Coordinates of N, CA and C and ligand atoms in Angstrom, one line a residue:
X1 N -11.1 6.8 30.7 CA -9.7 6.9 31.2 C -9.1 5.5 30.9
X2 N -9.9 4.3 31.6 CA -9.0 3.4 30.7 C -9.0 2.8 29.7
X3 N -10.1 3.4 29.0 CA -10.4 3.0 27.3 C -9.0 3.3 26.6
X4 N -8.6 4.9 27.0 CA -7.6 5.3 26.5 C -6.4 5.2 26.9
X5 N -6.0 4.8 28.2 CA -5.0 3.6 28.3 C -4.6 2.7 27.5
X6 N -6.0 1.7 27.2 CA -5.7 0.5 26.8 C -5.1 1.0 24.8
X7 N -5.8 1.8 24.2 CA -5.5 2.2 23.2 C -4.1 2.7 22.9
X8 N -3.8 3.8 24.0 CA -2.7 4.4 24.0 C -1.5 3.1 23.6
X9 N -1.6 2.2 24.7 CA -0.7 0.6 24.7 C -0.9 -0.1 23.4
X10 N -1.9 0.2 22.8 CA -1.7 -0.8 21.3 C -1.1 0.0 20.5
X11 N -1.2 1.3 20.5 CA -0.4 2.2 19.4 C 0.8 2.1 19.5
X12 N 0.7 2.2 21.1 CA 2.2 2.3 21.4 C 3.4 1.2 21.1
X13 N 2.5 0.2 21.2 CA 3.4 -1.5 20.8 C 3.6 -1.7 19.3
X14 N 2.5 -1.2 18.7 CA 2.2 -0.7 17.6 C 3.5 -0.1 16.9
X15 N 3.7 1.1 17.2 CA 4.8 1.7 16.7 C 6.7 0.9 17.3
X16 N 6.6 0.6 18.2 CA 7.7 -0.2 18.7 C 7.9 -1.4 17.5
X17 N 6.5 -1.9 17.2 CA 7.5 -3.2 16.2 C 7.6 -3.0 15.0
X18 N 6.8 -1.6 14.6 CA 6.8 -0.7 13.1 C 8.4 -0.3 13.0
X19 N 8.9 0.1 14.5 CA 10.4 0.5 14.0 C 11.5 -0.3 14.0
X20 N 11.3 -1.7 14.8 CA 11.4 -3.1 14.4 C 11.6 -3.6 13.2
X21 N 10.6 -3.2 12.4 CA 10.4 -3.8 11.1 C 11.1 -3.0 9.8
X22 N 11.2 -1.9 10.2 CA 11.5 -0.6 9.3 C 13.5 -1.0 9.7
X23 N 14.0 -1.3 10.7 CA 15.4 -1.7 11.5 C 15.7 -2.8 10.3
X24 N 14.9 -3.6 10.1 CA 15.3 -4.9 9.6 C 15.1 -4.6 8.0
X25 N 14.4 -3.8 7.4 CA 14.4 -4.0 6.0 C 15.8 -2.9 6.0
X26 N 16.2 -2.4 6.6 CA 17.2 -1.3 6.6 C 18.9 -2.5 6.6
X27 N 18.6 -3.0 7.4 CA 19.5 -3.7 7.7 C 19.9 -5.2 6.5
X28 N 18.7 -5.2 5.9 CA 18.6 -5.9 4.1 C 19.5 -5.1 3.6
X29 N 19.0 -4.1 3.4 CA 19.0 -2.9 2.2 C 17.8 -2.6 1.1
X30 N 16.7 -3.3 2.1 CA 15.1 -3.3 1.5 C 14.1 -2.1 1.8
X31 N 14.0 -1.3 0.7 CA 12.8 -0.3 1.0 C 11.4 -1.3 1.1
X32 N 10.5 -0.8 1.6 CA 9.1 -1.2 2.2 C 8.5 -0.3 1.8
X33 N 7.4 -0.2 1.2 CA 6.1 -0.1 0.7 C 4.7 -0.2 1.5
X34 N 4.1 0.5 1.8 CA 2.6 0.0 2.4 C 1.8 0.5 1.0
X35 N 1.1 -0.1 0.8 CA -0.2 0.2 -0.3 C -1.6 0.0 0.0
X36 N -2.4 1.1 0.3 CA -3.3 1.2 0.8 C -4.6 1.5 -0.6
X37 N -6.0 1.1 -0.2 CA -6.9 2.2 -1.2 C -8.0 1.0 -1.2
X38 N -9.2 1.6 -1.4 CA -10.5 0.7 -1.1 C -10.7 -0.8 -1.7
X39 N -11.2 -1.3 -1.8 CA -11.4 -2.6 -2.3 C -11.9 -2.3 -3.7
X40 N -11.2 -3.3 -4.6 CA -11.1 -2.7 -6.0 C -10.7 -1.9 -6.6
X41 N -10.1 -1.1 -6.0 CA -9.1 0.3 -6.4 C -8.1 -0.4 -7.5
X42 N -7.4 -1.6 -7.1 CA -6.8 -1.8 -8.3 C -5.2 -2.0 -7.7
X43 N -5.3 -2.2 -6.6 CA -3.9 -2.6 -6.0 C -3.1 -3.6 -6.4
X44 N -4.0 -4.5 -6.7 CA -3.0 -5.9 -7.2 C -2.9 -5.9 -8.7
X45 N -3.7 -5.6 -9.3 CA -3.3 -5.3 -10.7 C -2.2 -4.2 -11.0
X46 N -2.2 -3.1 -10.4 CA -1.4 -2.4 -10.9 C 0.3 -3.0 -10.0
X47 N 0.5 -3.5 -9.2 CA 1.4 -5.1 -8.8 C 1.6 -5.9 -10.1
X48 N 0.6 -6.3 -10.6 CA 1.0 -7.4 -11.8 C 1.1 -6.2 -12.8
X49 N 0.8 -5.4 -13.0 CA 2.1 -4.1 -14.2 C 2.9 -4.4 -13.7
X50 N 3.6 -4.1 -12.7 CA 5.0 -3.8 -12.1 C 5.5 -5.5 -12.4
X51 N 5.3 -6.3 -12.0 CA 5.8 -7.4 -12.3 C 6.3 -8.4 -13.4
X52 N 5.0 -7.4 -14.5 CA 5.1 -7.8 -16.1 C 6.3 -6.9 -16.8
X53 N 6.8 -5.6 -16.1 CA 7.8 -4.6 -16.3 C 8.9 -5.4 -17.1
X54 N 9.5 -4.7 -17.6 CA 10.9 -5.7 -18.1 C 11.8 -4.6 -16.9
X55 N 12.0 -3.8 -16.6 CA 12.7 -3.5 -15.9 C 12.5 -3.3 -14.6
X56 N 11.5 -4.0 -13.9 CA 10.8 -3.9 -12.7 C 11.9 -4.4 -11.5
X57 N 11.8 -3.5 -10.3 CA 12.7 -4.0 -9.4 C 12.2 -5.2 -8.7
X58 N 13.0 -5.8 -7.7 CA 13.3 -7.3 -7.1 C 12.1 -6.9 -6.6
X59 N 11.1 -7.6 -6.3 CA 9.8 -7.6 -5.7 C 9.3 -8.9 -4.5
X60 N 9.0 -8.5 -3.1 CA 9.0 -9.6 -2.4 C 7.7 -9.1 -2.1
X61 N 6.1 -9.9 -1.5 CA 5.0 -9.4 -1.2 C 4.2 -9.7 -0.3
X62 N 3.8 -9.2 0.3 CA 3.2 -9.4 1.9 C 1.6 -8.9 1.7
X63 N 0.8 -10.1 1.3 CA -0.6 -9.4 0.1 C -1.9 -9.8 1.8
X64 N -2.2 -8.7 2.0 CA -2.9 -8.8 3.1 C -4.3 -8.7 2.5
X65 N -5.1 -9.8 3.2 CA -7.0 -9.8 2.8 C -7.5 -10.7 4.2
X66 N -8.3 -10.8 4.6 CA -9.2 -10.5 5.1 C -9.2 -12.3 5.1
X67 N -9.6 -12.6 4.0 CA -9.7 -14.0 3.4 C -9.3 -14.4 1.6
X68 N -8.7 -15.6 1.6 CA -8.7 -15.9 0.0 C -6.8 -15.7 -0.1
X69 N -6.4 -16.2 -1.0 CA -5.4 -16.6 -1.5 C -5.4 -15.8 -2.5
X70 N -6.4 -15.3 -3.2 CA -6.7 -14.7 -4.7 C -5.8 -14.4 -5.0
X71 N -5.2 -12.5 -4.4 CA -4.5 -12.0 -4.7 C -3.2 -12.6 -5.2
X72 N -2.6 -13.3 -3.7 CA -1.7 -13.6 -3.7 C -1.4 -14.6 -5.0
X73 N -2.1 -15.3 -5.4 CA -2.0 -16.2 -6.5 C -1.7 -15.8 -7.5
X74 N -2.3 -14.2 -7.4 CA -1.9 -13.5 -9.0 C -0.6 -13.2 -9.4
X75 N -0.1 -12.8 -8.0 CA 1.1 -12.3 -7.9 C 2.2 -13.3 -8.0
X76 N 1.9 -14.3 -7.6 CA 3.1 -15.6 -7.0 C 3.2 -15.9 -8.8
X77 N 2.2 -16.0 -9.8 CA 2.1 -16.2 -10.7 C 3.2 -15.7 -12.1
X78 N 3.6 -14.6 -11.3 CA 4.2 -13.5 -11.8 C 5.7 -13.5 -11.4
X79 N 6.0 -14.6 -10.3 CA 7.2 -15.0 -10.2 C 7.8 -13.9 -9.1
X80 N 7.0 -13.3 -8.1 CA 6.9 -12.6 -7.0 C 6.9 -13.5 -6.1
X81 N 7.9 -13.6 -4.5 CA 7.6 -14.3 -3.4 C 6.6 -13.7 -2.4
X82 N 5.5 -14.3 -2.5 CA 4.5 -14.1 -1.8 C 4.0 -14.9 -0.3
X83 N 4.2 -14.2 0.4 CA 3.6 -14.6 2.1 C 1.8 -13.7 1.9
X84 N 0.9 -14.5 2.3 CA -0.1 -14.6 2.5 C -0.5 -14.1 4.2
X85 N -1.4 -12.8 4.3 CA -1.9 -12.8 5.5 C -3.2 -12.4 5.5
X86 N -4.1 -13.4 5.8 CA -5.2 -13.2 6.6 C -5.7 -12.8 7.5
X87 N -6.6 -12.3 7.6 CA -6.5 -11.7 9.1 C -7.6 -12.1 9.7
X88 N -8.5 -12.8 9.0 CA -9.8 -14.1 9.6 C -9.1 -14.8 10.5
X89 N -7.7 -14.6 10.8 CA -7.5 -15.4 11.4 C -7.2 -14.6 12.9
X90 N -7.0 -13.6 13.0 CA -6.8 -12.6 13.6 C -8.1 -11.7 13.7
X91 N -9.7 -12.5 13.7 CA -10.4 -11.9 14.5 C -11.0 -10.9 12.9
X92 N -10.6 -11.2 11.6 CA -11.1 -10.4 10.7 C -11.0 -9.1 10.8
X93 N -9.4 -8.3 11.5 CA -8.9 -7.2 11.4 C -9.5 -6.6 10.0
X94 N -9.6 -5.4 10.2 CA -10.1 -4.4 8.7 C -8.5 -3.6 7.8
X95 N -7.6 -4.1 9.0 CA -6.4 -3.4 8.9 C -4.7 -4.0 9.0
X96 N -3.8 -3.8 8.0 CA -2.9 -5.0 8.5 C -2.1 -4.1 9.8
X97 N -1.5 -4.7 10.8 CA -0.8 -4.4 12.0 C 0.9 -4.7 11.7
X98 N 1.2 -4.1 12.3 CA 3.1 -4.0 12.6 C 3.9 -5.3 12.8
X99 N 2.6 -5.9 13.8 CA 3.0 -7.6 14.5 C 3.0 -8.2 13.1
X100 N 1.7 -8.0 12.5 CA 1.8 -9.5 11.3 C 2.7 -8.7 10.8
X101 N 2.9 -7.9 9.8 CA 4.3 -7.8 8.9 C 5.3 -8.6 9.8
X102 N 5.9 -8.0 10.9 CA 7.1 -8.5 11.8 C 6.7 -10.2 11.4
X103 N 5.9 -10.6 11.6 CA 5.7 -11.8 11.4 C 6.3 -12.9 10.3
X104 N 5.7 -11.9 9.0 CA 5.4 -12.6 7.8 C 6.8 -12.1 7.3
X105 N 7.6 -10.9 7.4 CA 8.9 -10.5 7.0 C 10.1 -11.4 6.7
X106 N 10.2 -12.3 7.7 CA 11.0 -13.5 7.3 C 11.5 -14.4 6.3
X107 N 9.8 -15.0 6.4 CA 9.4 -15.5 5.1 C 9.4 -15.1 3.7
X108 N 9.9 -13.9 3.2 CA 10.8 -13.6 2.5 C 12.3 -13.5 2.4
X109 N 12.8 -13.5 0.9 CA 14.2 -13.7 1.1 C 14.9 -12.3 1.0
X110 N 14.9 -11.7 1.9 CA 15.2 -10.4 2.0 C 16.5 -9.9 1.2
X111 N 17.7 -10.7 1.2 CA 19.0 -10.7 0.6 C 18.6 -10.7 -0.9
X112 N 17.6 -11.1 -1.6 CA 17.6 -11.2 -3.1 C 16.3 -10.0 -3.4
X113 N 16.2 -9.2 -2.2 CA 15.0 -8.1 -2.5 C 15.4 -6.6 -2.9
X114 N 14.7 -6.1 -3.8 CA 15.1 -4.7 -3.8 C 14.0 -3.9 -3.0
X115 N 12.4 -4.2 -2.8 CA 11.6 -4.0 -2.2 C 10.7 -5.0 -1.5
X116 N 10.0 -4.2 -0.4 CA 8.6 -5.1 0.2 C 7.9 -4.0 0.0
X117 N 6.5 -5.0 -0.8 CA 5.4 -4.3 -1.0 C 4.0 -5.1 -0.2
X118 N 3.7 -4.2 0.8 CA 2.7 -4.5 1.4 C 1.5 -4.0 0.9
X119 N 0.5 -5.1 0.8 CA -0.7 -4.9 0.1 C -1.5 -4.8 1.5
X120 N -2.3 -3.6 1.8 CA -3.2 -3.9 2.7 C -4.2 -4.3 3.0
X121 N -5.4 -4.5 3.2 CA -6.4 -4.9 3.6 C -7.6 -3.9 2.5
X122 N -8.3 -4.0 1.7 CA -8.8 -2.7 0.9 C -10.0 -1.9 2.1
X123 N -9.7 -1.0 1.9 CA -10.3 -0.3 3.4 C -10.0 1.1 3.4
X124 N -10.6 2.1 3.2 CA -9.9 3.8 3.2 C -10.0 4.3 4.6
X125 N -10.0 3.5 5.1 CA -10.4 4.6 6.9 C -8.8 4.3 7.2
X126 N -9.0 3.1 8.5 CA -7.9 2.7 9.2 C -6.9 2.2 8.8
X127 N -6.8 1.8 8.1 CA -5.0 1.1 7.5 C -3.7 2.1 8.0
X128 N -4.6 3.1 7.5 CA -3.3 4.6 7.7 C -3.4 4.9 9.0
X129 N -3.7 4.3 9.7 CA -3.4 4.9 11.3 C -2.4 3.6 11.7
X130 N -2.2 2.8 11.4 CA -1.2 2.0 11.4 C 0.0 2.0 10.7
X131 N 1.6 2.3 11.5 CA 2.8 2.3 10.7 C 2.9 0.6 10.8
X132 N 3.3 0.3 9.9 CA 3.9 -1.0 9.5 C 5.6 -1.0 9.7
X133 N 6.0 0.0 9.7 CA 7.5 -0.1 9.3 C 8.1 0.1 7.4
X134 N 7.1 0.7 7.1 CA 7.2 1.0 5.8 C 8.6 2.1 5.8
X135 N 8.5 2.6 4.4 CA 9.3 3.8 4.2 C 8.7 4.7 3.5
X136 N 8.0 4.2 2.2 CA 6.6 5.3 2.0 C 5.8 4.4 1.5
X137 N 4.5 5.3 1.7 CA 3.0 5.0 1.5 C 2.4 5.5 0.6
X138 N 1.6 4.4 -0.2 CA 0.9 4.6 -1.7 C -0.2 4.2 -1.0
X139 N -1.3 5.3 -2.0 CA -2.7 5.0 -1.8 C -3.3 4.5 -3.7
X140 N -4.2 3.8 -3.7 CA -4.4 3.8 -5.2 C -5.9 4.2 -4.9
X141 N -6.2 4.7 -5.5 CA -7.5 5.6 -5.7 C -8.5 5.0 -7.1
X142 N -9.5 4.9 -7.5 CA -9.8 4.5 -8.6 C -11.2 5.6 -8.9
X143 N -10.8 6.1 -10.0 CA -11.9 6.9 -10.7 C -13.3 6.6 -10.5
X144 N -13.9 5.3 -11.0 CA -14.8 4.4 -10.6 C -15.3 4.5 -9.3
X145 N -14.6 5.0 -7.9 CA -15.3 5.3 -6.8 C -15.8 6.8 -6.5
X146 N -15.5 7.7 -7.6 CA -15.9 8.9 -7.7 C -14.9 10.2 -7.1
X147 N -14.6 11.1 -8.1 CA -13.7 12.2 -7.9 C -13.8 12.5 -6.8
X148 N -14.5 12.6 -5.7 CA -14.8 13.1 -4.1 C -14.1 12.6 -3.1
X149 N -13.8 11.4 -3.6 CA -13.3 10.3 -2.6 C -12.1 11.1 -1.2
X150 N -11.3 11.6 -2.2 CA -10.4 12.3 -1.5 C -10.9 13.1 -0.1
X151 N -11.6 13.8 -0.2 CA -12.0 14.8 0.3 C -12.8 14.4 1.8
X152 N -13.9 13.0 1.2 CA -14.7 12.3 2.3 C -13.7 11.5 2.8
X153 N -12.5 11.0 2.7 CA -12.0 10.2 3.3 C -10.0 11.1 3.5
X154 N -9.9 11.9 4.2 CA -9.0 13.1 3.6 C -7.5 12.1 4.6
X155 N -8.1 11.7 5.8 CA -6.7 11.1 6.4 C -6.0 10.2 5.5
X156 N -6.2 9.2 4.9 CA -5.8 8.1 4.2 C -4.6 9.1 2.8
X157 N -5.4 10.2 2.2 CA -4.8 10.7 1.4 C -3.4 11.6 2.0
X158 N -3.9 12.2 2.8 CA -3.2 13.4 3.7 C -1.4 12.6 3.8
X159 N -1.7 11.0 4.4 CA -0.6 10.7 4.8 C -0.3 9.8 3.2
X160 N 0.0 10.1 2.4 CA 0.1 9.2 0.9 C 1.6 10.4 0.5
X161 N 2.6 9.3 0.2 CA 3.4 10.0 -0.8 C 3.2 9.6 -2.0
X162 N 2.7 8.6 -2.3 CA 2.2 9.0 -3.5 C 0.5 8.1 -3.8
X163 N -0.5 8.8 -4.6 CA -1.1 8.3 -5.0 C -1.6 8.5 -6.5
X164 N -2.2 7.1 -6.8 CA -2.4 6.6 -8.1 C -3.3 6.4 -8.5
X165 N -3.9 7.3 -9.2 CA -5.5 7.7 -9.3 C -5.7 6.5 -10.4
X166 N -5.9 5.5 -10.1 CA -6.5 4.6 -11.4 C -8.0 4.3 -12.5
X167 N -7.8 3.9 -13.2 CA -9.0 3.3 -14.3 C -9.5 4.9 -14.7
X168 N -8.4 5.4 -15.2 CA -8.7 6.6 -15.7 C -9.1 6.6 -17.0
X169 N -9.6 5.2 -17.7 CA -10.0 5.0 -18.5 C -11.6 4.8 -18.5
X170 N -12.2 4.7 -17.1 CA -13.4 4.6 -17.0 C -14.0 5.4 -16.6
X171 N -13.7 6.9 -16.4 CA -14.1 8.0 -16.0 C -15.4 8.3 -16.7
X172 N -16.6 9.0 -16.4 CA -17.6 8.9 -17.6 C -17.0 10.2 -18.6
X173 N -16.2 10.9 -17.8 CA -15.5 12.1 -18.6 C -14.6 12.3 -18.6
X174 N -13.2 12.6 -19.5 CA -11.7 13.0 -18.7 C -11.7 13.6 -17.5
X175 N -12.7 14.8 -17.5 CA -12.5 15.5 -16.4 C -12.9 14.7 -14.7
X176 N -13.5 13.5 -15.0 CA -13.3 12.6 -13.8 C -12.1 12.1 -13.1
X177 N -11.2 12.3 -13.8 CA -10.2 11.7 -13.4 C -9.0 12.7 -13.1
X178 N -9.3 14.0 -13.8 CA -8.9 15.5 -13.4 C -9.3 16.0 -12.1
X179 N -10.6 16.1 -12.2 CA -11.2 16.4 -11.0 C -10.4 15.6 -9.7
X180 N -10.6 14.2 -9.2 CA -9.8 13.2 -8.4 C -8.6 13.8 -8.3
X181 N -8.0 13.9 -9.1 CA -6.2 14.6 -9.4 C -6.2 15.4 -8.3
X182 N -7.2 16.5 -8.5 CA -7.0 18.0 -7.8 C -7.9 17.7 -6.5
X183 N -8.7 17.1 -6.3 CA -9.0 16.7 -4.9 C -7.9 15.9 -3.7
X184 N -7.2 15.4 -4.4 CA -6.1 14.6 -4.0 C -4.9 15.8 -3.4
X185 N -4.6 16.7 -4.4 CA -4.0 17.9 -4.1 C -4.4 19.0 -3.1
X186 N -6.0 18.9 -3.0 CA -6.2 20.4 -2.3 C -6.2 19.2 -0.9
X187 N -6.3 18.0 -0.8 CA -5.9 17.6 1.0 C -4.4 17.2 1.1
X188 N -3.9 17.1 0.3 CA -2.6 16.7 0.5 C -1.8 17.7 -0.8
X189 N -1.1 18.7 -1.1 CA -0.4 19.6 -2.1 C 0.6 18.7 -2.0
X190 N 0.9 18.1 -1.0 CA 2.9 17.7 -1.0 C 2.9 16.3 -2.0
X191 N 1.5 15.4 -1.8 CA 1.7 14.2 -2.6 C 2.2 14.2 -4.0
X192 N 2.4 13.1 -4.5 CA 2.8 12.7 -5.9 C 1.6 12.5 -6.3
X193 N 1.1 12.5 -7.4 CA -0.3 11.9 -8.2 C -0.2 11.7 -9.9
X194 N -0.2 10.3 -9.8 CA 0.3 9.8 -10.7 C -1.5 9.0 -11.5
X195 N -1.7 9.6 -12.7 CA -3.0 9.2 -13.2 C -2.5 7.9 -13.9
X196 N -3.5 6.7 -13.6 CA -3.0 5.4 -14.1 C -4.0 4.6 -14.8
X197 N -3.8 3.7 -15.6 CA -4.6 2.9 -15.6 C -4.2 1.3 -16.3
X198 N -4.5 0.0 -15.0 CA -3.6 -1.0 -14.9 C -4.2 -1.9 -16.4
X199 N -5.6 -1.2 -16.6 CA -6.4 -2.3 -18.1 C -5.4 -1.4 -19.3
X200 N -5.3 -0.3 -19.5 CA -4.6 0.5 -20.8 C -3.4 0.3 -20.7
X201 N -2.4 0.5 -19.7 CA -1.3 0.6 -19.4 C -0.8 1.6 -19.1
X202 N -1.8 2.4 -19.2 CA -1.5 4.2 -18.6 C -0.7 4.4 -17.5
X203 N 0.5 4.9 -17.7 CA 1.1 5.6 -16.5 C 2.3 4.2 -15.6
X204 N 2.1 2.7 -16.3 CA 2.9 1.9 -15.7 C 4.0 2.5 -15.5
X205 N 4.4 3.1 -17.1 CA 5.8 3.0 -17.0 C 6.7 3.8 -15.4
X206 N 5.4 5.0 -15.4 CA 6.1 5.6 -14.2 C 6.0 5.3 -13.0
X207 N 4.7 4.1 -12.7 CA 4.6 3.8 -11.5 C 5.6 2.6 -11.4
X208 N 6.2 1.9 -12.3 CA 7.3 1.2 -12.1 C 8.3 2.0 -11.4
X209 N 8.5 2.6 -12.6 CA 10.0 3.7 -12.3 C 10.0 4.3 -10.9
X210 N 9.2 4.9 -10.2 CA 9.3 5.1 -8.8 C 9.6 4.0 -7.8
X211 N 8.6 3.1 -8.0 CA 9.3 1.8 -7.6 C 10.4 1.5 -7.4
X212 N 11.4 1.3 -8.7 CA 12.5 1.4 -9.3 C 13.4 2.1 -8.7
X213 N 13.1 3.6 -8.2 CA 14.2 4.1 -7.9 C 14.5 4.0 -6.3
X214 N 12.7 3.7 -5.5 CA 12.7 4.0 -4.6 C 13.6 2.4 -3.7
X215 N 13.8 1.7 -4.8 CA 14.4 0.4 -3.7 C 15.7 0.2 -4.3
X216 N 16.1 1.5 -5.3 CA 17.8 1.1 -5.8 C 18.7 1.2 -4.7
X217 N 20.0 0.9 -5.0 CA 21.0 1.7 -4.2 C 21.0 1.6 -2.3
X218 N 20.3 0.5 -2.4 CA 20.2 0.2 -0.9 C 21.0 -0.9 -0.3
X219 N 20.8 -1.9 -1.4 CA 22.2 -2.9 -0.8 C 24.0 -2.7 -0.5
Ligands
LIG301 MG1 -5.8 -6.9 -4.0
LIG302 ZN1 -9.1 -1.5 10.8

């Protein structure tokens, strides 16, 4: 009984600064992004597509890990404003939370943004049980972790408007990367599924362009 008290009160604070956060990119004219998908899926690379874009929208990034600057270095490189959050510091969270965005949001120049893209923690369980204050949610998926993924891990997918089946160039067969497609569909029919791949260039153009459209027309 008060396990689930105490729970109930983090979700619940939880969702209070998610709508907090989601108030203030509204109040920009900034759509928000959460980007979820296991470690090495291929999140930050297909970010540095979108960045190398010639027509890529305003891009501000909130590159969540655990530890390491890595990511963010790739991205800052790319002439993206990047805020760094760790969460080693925060007890080595598996998941980013509503507080750190609220946090780190600032630290962007929201007035010169067409989007915030939050990079989460690589992790397929919990991330998705946490609103950040996004507006929609990408999962990136990568061939390389096996067509099934979907299915063993079905929440993460279920709540994805869109996911990005990547390195559909390393499939041992086309049909690897088919197969993932339709797994992705039979837990979630409503998602987008967009087959990519960030080494070929497979599929940038349209993972830009969603991007693109999803943070026009807001200022
Ligand atoms: Mg990354
Ligand atoms: Zn977690």
């Amino acid at each position: 009984m008060v396990e689930i008290k105490v729970l109930t009160d983090i979700l619940g604070r939880n969702e209070a600064q998610a709508a907090e956060n989601r108030k203030r990119c509204d109040a920009a004219g900034v759509a928000c992004v959460n980007i979820m998908g296991s470690p090495g899926a291929g999140k930050t690379a297909l970010l540095e597509g979108v960045l190398r874009a010639g027509n890529a929208p305003r891009i501000g990034v909130l590159e969540g890990d655990v530890s390491t600057t890595a990511d963010a270095e790739r991205l800052a490189a790319l002439g993206a404003p990047v805020v760094q959050i760790n969460t080693d510091r925060f007890g080595g969270a598996c998941h980013l939370s509503a507080a750190m965005v609220g946090a780190a949001l600032p630290s962007l120049p929201l007035a010169d943004l067409d989007l915030v893209v939050v990079e989460n923690i690589g992790n397929l369980i919990c991330p998705c049980e946490f609103d950040l204050g996004e507006h929609r949610r990408v999962v990136v998926a990568s061939v390389a972790e096996g067509a099934e993924k979907p299915l063993k891990y079905p929440l993460m997918f279920r709540k994805a408007d869109l996911v990005v089946v990547n390195k559909v160039d390393l499939g041992a067969s086309a049909a690897d990367a088919a197969e993932m497609c339709d797994n992705v569909l039979r837990v979630n029919p409503a998602a987008t599924v967009l087959p990519a791949s960030a080494r070929t260039g497979e599929g940038l153009d349209s993972w830009t362009e969603w991007l693109r459209t999803l943070g026009s027309g807001r200022k």
